[in-house]
Short mmCIF file of C-alpha atoms in Angstrom, two decimals:
data_model
loop_
_atom_site.label_atom_id
_atom_site.label_comp_id
_atom_site.label_asym_id
_atom_site.label_seq_id
_atom_site.Cartn_x
_atom_site.Cartn_y
_atom_site.Cartn_z
CA MET T 1 111.34 33.52 -42.15
CA VAL T 2 108.75 31.44 -43.78
CA PHE T 3 108.75 27.71 -43.56
CA SER T 4 106.95 25.59 -46.01
CA PHE T 5 106.21 21.93 -45.96
CA PRO T 6 106.02 19.73 -48.96
CA ARG T 7 102.45 19.36 -50.10
CA ASP T 8 102.90 15.62 -50.44
CA SER T 9 104.05 15.31 -46.82
CA PHE T 10 100.98 17.18 -45.54
CA CYS T 11 98.65 15.04 -47.57
CA LEU T 12 100.36 11.93 -46.35
CA ASN T 13 99.94 12.90 -42.70
CA THR T 14 96.31 13.71 -43.32
CA LEU T 15 95.78 10.38 -45.02
CA GLU T 16 97.49 8.53 -42.21
CA ARG T 17 95.32 10.28 -39.63
CA ARG T 18 92.23 9.47 -41.61
CA GLN T 19 93.28 5.86 -41.99
CA HIS T 20 94.17 5.67 -38.33
CA ALA T 21 90.80 7.09 -37.43
CA GLU T 22 89.05 4.63 -39.70
CA ILE T 23 90.98 1.71 -38.27
CA SER T 24 90.34 2.97 -34.75
CA ALA T 25 86.68 3.24 -35.53
CA VAL T 26 86.65 -0.26 -36.94
CA LEU T 27 88.64 -1.51 -33.97
CA GLU T 28 86.31 0.20 -31.52
CA SER T 29 83.37 -1.33 -33.39
CA LEU T 30 85.00 -4.73 -33.11
CA ARG T 31 85.75 -4.21 -29.41
CA LYS T 32 82.14 -3.15 -28.90
CA LYS T 33 80.95 -6.27 -30.66
CA LEU T 34 83.39 -8.34 -28.59
CA ARG T 35 82.04 -6.82 -25.39
CA MET T 36 78.56 -7.50 -26.64
CA LEU T 37 79.43 -11.09 -27.52
CA ASN T 38 81.07 -11.65 -24.13
CA LYS T 39 78.04 -10.17 -22.42
CA THR T 40 75.76 -12.35 -24.50
CA LYS T 41 77.92 -15.38 -23.74
CA GLU T 42 77.69 -14.63 -20.04
CA HIS T 43 73.94 -14.19 -20.33
CA TRP T 44 73.53 -17.43 -22.22
CA GLU T 45 75.66 -19.31 -19.67
CA GLU T 46 73.39 -17.97 -16.94
CA THR T 47 70.39 -19.02 -19.03
CA GLN T 48 71.81 -22.51 -19.47
CA ASN T 49 72.31 -22.87 -15.74
CA TYR T 50 68.77 -21.62 -15.15
CA ILE T 51 67.37 -24.14 -17.63
CA GLN T 52 69.12 -26.93 -15.77
CA ASN T 53 67.81 -25.60 -12.47
CA GLN T 54 64.28 -25.31 -13.90
CA ALA T 55 64.42 -28.81 -15.29
CA TYR T 56 65.60 -30.13 -11.93
CA HIS T 57 62.77 -28.48 -10.02
CA CYS T 58 60.17 -29.49 -12.63
CA GLU T 59 61.38 -33.07 -12.51
CA LYS T 60 61.23 -33.00 -8.71
CA SER T 61 57.71 -31.56 -8.72
CA ILE T 62 56.47 -34.02 -11.34
CA LYS T 63 57.81 -36.92 -9.29
CA GLU T 64 56.21 -35.55 -6.13
CA GLU T 65 52.83 -35.16 -7.84
CA PHE T 66 52.97 -38.63 -9.31
CA GLU T 67 53.96 -40.01 -5.94
CA LYS T 68 50.78 -38.46 -4.53
CA LEU T 69 48.78 -40.15 -7.30
CA HIS T 70 50.56 -43.45 -6.68
CA LEU T 71 49.83 -43.12 -2.98
CA PHE T 72 46.16 -42.43 -3.70
CA LEU T 73 45.93 -45.45 -5.97
CA ARG T 74 47.75 -47.67 -3.48
CA GLU T 75 45.45 -46.55 -0.67
CA GLU T 76 42.41 -47.10 -2.89
CA GLU T 77 43.73 -50.53 -3.80
CA ASN T 78 44.35 -51.42 -0.16
CA THR T 79 40.90 -50.17 0.83
CA ARG T 80 39.20 -52.20 -1.87
CA LEU T 81 41.28 -55.28 -1.06
CA LYS T 82 40.40 -54.83 2.62
CA VAL T 83 36.70 -54.64 1.81
CA LEU T 84 37.03 -57.70 -0.40
CA LYS T 85 38.90 -59.56 2.34
CA GLN T 86 36.25 -58.65 4.89
CA GLU T 87 33.52 -59.91 2.60
CA GLU T 88 35.51 -63.08 1.99
CA GLU T 89 35.97 -63.65 5.71
CA ILE T 90 32.31 -63.01 6.48
CA LYS T 91 31.09 -65.31 3.76
CA ASN T 92 33.69 -67.96 4.58
CA GLN T 93 32.50 -67.83 8.18
CA VAL T 94 28.94 -68.30 7.01
CA MET T 95 30.00 -71.26 4.88
CA ARG T 96 32.07 -72.75 7.72
CA GLU T 97 29.05 -72.62 9.97
CA LYS T 98 26.82 -74.09 7.31
CA LEU T 99 29.35 -76.82 6.52
CA LYS T 100 29.71 -77.62 10.22
CA ASN T 101 25.96 -77.81 10.53
CA ILE T 102 25.57 -80.12 7.57
CA LYS T 103 28.51 -82.26 8.72
CA ASP T 104 26.86 -82.59 12.11
CA GLN T 105 23.66 -83.63 10.38
CA ILE T 106 25.55 -86.13 8.23
CA GLU T 107 27.31 -87.52 11.27
CA THR T 108 24.07 -87.79 13.20
CA LEU T 109 22.23 -89.39 10.29
CA SER T 110 25.14 -91.75 9.58
CA SER T 111 25.18 -92.75 13.19
CA THR T 112 21.47 -93.34 13.13
CA ILE T 113 21.75 -95.42 9.97
CA SER T 114 24.62 -97.33 11.49
CA ASP T 115 22.61 -98.01 14.62
CA ILE T 116 19.66 -99.13 12.59
CA GLU T 117 21.87 -101.33 10.39
CA LYS T 118 23.49 -102.72 13.48
CA ALA T 119 20.17 -103.37 15.03
CA LEU T 120 19.03 -104.89 11.78
CA THR T 121 22.17 -107.01 11.65
CA ASP T 122 21.64 -108.09 15.18
CA TYR T 123 18.17 -108.73 14.28
CA LYS T 124 19.14 -110.68 11.18
CA GLY T 125 22.46 -112.12 12.49
CA THR T 126 25.38 -107.17 10.98
CA LYS T 127 54.37 -50.01 -18.13
CA LYS T 128 87.68 -14.03 -41.15
CA ARG T 129 88.66 -11.57 -38.63
CA VAL T 130 88.56 -7.61 -39.06
CA ARG T 131 86.26 -7.52 -42.06
CA CYS T 132 84.54 -10.70 -41.23
CA ASN T 133 80.77 -10.63 -41.24
CA ILE T 134 79.82 -10.77 -37.61
CA GLN T 135 76.11 -10.91 -37.17
CA GLU T 136 74.17 -9.51 -34.33
CA PRO T 137 73.56 -12.13 -31.66
CA GLU T 138 70.33 -13.93 -32.02
CA CYS T 139 67.51 -13.04 -29.71
CA ILE T 140 66.45 -16.41 -28.50
CA ARG T 141 62.81 -16.65 -27.59
CA ASP T 142 60.99 -19.35 -25.76
CA ILE T 143 64.26 -20.83 -24.48
CA LEU T 144 63.34 -21.18 -20.82
CA ILE T 145 61.69 -24.26 -19.47
CA ASN T 146 57.95 -23.84 -19.79
CA SER T 147 57.26 -24.46 -16.17
CA ALA T 148 53.63 -23.47 -16.60
CA LYS T 149 53.17 -26.21 -19.15
CA HIS T 150 54.78 -28.83 -16.96
CA LEU T 151 53.46 -27.80 -13.56
CA GLY T 152 50.37 -25.70 -14.17
CA LEU T 153 47.24 -27.62 -13.25
CA LEU T 154 49.22 -30.85 -13.25
CA LYS T 155 46.66 -32.90 -11.39
CA PHE T 156 43.79 -31.51 -13.47
CA GLY T 157 45.65 -32.27 -16.70
CA ILE T 158 46.29 -35.86 -15.67
CA TRP T 159 42.71 -36.29 -14.56
CA LYS T 160 41.45 -34.86 -17.85
CA LYS T 161 43.77 -37.16 -19.79
CA MET T 162 42.53 -40.15 -17.81
CA ALA T 163 39.02 -39.31 -19.02
CA ASN T 164 40.17 -40.45 -22.49
CA ILE T 165 41.14 -43.91 -21.29
CA VAL T 166 38.57 -44.55 -18.58
CA LYS T 167 35.24 -45.92 -19.70
CA TYR T 168 31.96 -45.28 -17.95
CA VAL T 169 28.85 -47.29 -18.59
CA PRO T 170 25.52 -46.51 -16.93
CA ILE T 171 24.72 -50.19 -16.46
CA THR T 172 26.85 -53.12 -15.38
CA LEU T 173 25.75 -56.74 -15.44
CA ASP T 174 25.17 -58.87 -12.36
CA PRO T 175 26.78 -62.31 -12.87
CA ASN T 176 25.00 -63.59 -9.75
CA THR T 177 21.75 -63.45 -11.75
CA ALA T 178 23.16 -65.05 -14.91
CA GLN T 179 22.18 -68.39 -16.38
CA SER T 180 25.14 -70.80 -16.41
CA ASN T 181 25.80 -70.59 -20.18
CA LEU T 182 26.67 -66.88 -20.07
CA LYS T 183 30.19 -65.44 -20.14
CA PHE T 184 31.14 -61.84 -19.24
CA SER T 185 33.83 -59.28 -20.03
CA GLU T 186 36.18 -58.32 -17.20
CA GLU T 187 34.29 -55.10 -16.40
CA LEU T 188 30.88 -56.80 -16.65
CA THR T 189 29.70 -54.67 -19.60
CA CYS T 190 29.45 -57.44 -22.21
CA VAL T 191 27.72 -60.82 -22.20
CA ARG T 192 27.73 -63.72 -24.67
CA TYR T 193 26.63 -67.33 -24.90
CA SER T 194 29.32 -69.79 -23.81
CA ASN T 195 29.94 -73.30 -22.57
CA LYS T 196 28.01 -74.29 -19.50
CA GLN T 197 29.67 -73.49 -16.18
CA LEU T 198 29.14 -75.03 -12.80
CA LEU T 199 27.53 -72.24 -10.76
CA PRO T 200 25.66 -72.16 -7.47
CA ASP T 201 21.91 -72.12 -7.83
CA ASN T 202 21.45 -69.04 -5.65
CA PRO T 203 17.97 -67.48 -5.41
CA GLU T 204 18.94 -64.49 -7.59
CA ARG T 205 20.12 -66.64 -10.51
CA CYS T 206 17.91 -67.03 -13.59
CA THR T 207 17.92 -70.66 -14.62
CA SER T 208 14.81 -70.92 -16.78
CA ARG T 209 16.09 -68.55 -19.50
CA VAL T 210 19.53 -67.70 -20.92
CA CYS T 211 19.57 -64.19 -19.50
CA VAL T 212 21.16 -61.84 -16.99
CA LEU T 213 19.94 -58.77 -15.15
CA GLY T 214 21.66 -55.45 -14.54
CA ALA T 215 23.44 -54.96 -11.24
CA THR T 216 21.39 -51.87 -10.38
CA GLY T 217 17.62 -51.66 -10.24
CA PHE T 218 15.51 -48.52 -10.44
CA ILE T 219 12.40 -47.56 -8.54
CA SER T 220 12.06 -43.92 -9.67
CA GLY T 221 13.45 -41.37 -12.13
CA LYS T 222 14.62 -41.52 -15.75
CA HIS T 223 17.40 -43.82 -16.91
CA SER T 224 18.88 -44.79 -20.28
CA TRP T 225 21.56 -47.05 -21.73
CA THR T 226 22.57 -48.20 -25.20
CA VAL T 227 23.10 -51.85 -26.11
CA GLU T 228 25.17 -52.98 -29.07
CA VAL T 229 23.45 -56.03 -30.52
CA GLY T 230 25.71 -56.22 -33.59
CA GLN T 231 24.87 -58.94 -36.09
CA GLY T 232 23.33 -61.32 -33.58
CA LYS T 233 20.54 -63.55 -34.83
CA ASP T 234 18.67 -64.07 -31.57
CA TRP T 235 18.52 -61.70 -28.62
CA TYR T 236 16.18 -59.99 -26.20
CA ILE T 237 16.78 -56.73 -24.33
CA GLY T 238 14.66 -54.50 -22.13
CA VAL T 239 13.71 -54.43 -18.45
CA ALA T 240 12.21 -56.78 -15.90
CA ARG T 241 10.76 -56.34 -12.44
CA GLU T 242 12.60 -57.67 -9.43
CA SER T 243 10.04 -60.34 -8.57
CA ILE T 244 10.13 -62.24 -11.87
CA LYS T 245 10.12 -66.01 -11.64
CA ARG T 246 13.74 -67.05 -12.12
CA LYS T 247 13.57 -70.82 -11.75
CA SER T 248 10.45 -71.71 -13.75
CA VAL T 249 9.50 -71.12 -17.35
CA VAL T 250 7.51 -67.92 -17.93
CA PHE T 251 6.41 -65.92 -20.95
CA LEU T 252 8.33 -62.74 -21.83
CA ASN T 253 5.47 -60.27 -21.48
CA PRO T 254 4.41 -57.44 -19.14
CA THR T 255 2.03 -59.71 -17.25
CA GLU T 256 4.98 -61.79 -16.10
CA GLY T 257 7.12 -58.68 -15.41
CA PHE T 258 9.07 -58.32 -18.68
CA TRP T 259 9.10 -55.32 -21.03
CA VAL T 260 11.44 -56.46 -23.80
CA ILE T 261 11.93 -56.59 -27.55
CA GLY T 262 13.91 -59.15 -29.50
CA LEU T 263 15.14 -60.61 -32.75
CA CYS T 264 14.27 -64.15 -33.81
CA ASN T 265 16.03 -66.21 -36.48
CA GLY T 266 17.97 -63.17 -37.68
CA ASP T 267 15.04 -61.51 -39.46
CA SER T 268 11.94 -61.18 -37.27
CA PHE T 269 11.69 -58.38 -34.72
CA TRP T 270 9.12 -58.67 -31.96
CA ALA T 271 7.86 -56.63 -29.06
CA GLN T 272 7.05 -59.09 -26.29
CA SER T 273 3.65 -57.61 -25.50
CA SER T 274 0.63 -59.72 -24.74
CA PRO T 275 0.03 -60.92 -27.38
CA ARG T 276 3.43 -60.17 -28.88
CA THR T 277 3.68 -57.57 -31.66
CA LYS T 278 5.73 -57.96 -34.83
CA LEU T 279 7.92 -54.89 -35.49
CA VAL T 280 8.44 -53.66 -39.06
CA LEU T 281 11.77 -51.81 -39.23
CA LYS T 282 13.32 -49.92 -42.17
CA GLN T 283 16.79 -51.10 -41.21
CA LYS T 284 18.22 -53.69 -38.87
CA PRO T 285 19.50 -51.86 -35.78
CA GLU T 286 22.96 -52.63 -34.43
CA GLN T 287 22.73 -50.33 -31.41
CA ILE T 288 19.54 -49.80 -29.46
CA THR T 289 18.99 -47.19 -26.76
CA ILE T 290 16.59 -48.09 -23.96
CA LYS T 291 14.94 -45.21 -22.10
CA LEU T 292 13.20 -46.06 -18.84
CA ASP T 293 10.87 -43.63 -17.06
CA CYS T 294 9.91 -45.31 -13.81
CA ASP T 295 7.48 -42.59 -12.70
CA LYS T 296 5.51 -42.61 -15.97
CA GLY T 297 5.76 -46.37 -16.44
CA LYS T 298 7.31 -46.02 -19.88
CA VAL T 299 9.99 -48.06 -21.67
CA VAL T 300 11.12 -46.73 -25.08
CA PHE T 301 13.40 -48.55 -27.52
CA ILE T 302 15.27 -46.30 -30.00
CA ASN T 303 17.50 -47.12 -32.96
CA ALA T 304 20.72 -45.31 -31.96
CA ALA T 305 21.76 -44.88 -35.61
CA ASP T 306 18.87 -42.64 -36.73
CA LEU T 307 17.07 -42.03 -33.39
CA THR T 308 13.82 -43.51 -34.65
CA THR T 309 11.54 -45.14 -32.09
CA ILE T 310 11.29 -48.89 -32.44
CA HIS T 311 8.65 -49.56 -29.80
CA THR T 312 7.18 -48.11 -26.60
CA PHE T 313 5.70 -49.91 -23.60
CA ASN T 314 3.36 -48.04 -21.28
CA ASP T 315 2.55 -49.62 -17.95
CA ARG T 316 2.58 -49.01 -14.20
CA PHE T 317 5.63 -50.04 -12.18
CA THR T 318 5.04 -50.97 -8.56
CA GLU T 319 8.48 -52.35 -7.71
CA ARG T 320 12.16 -52.09 -8.60
CA ILE T 321 12.95 -52.49 -12.31
CA PHE T 322 16.18 -54.07 -13.62
CA PRO T 323 17.81 -54.01 -17.10
CA TYR T 324 17.36 -57.34 -18.90
CA PHE T 325 19.76 -58.99 -21.39
CA SER T 326 19.56 -62.26 -23.30
CA PRO T 327 22.21 -62.89 -26.04
CA GLY T 328 20.45 -65.95 -27.43
CA LEU T 329 21.41 -69.58 -27.95
CA TYR T 330 24.27 -70.82 -30.17
CA GLN T 331 25.47 -74.30 -30.97
CA GLU T 332 29.14 -73.22 -30.62
CA GLU T 333 30.64 -70.54 -28.38
CA LYS T 334 32.89 -69.16 -31.19
CA ASN T 335 29.80 -68.27 -33.24
CA SER T 336 28.06 -66.38 -30.46
CA VAL T 337 27.50 -62.63 -30.80
CA PRO T 338 27.75 -60.59 -27.59
CA LEU T 339 25.47 -57.93 -26.22
CA THR T 340 27.58 -54.95 -25.16
CA ILE T 341 26.56 -51.93 -23.11
CA ARG T 342 28.01 -48.88 -24.83
CA PRO T 343 30.16 -46.52 -22.70
CA LEU T 344 29.12 -42.89 -22.32
CA LYS T 345 31.38 -40.05 -23.43
CA ILE T 346 33.25 -38.57 -20.46
CA THR T 347 33.64 -34.77 -20.42
CA VAL T 348 35.45 -32.57 -17.90
CA ASP T 349 33.52 -29.33 -17.31
CA VAL T 350 34.89 -26.31 -15.43
CA GLU T 351 32.59 -23.64 -14.00
#
């Protein structure tokens, strides 16, 4: 007995199986994507927790490193304040002794005068769902905290950054040698004419000329510094020997211990040789570099703008030589033009 099935029924079953397979395939694809999304979600949650943990440890390390820097600066501050306090105490003690001595002298002399007066008085009568377009999850790069950037060479990075804000000048000025009409910047790298101040007439102070010496003297080797003279009308710069006469009027020439050049009345440049030499310059310099060679006895003045030599002194130095600065005289302080020692460029080299 032969059985036969309707052709339409067979086709229908085949179609249903095909559709079922297609739907199953789609469903499995969706389930696979769901598993992938859940796995990605789990991974990203772990990544988020790790980022927070990284940030916490980086923050902790940064604070610890800065605390070390703060501690260093506090200790340096305390050390410097201690040294200052010691100097203050020593010098106050010296002054107390000197004051006591002079008071004793005053008392003795007053007593003597009184006795004499008395005797005289006596003498004179007093800071969409299934078919929705689900994209592959994004591969996120560079999502973790860049610990290397934050922590790697932290101290070196800060030190290198500080080089951009810290200035270094090869010469600082010594206010203890300054004439009383001179005023200085906080770091003692700039001097200008000012109102007269009441200053002690200590032996180091120059009173005969409106000038100041550098804080450091040189007895050997090569040294150089650049002075910004700006648009000043009267100034003198150069070097002077330690034994110059500071209280009496002297001529600015090598015989008296000065190797300097200057500008007079805003238009005449002179080398203070003996006799002085008039300098003919192509352009008015605003920055002048002074090169001192103690061993060869040479002082060279160079226009920092074009590196042309302005003048050279050749001599023989037998004692310590100090930088010399004189910003000139002005009727009013507001019109005065300062002399400024230019800072050197700070570089951080690694070998």
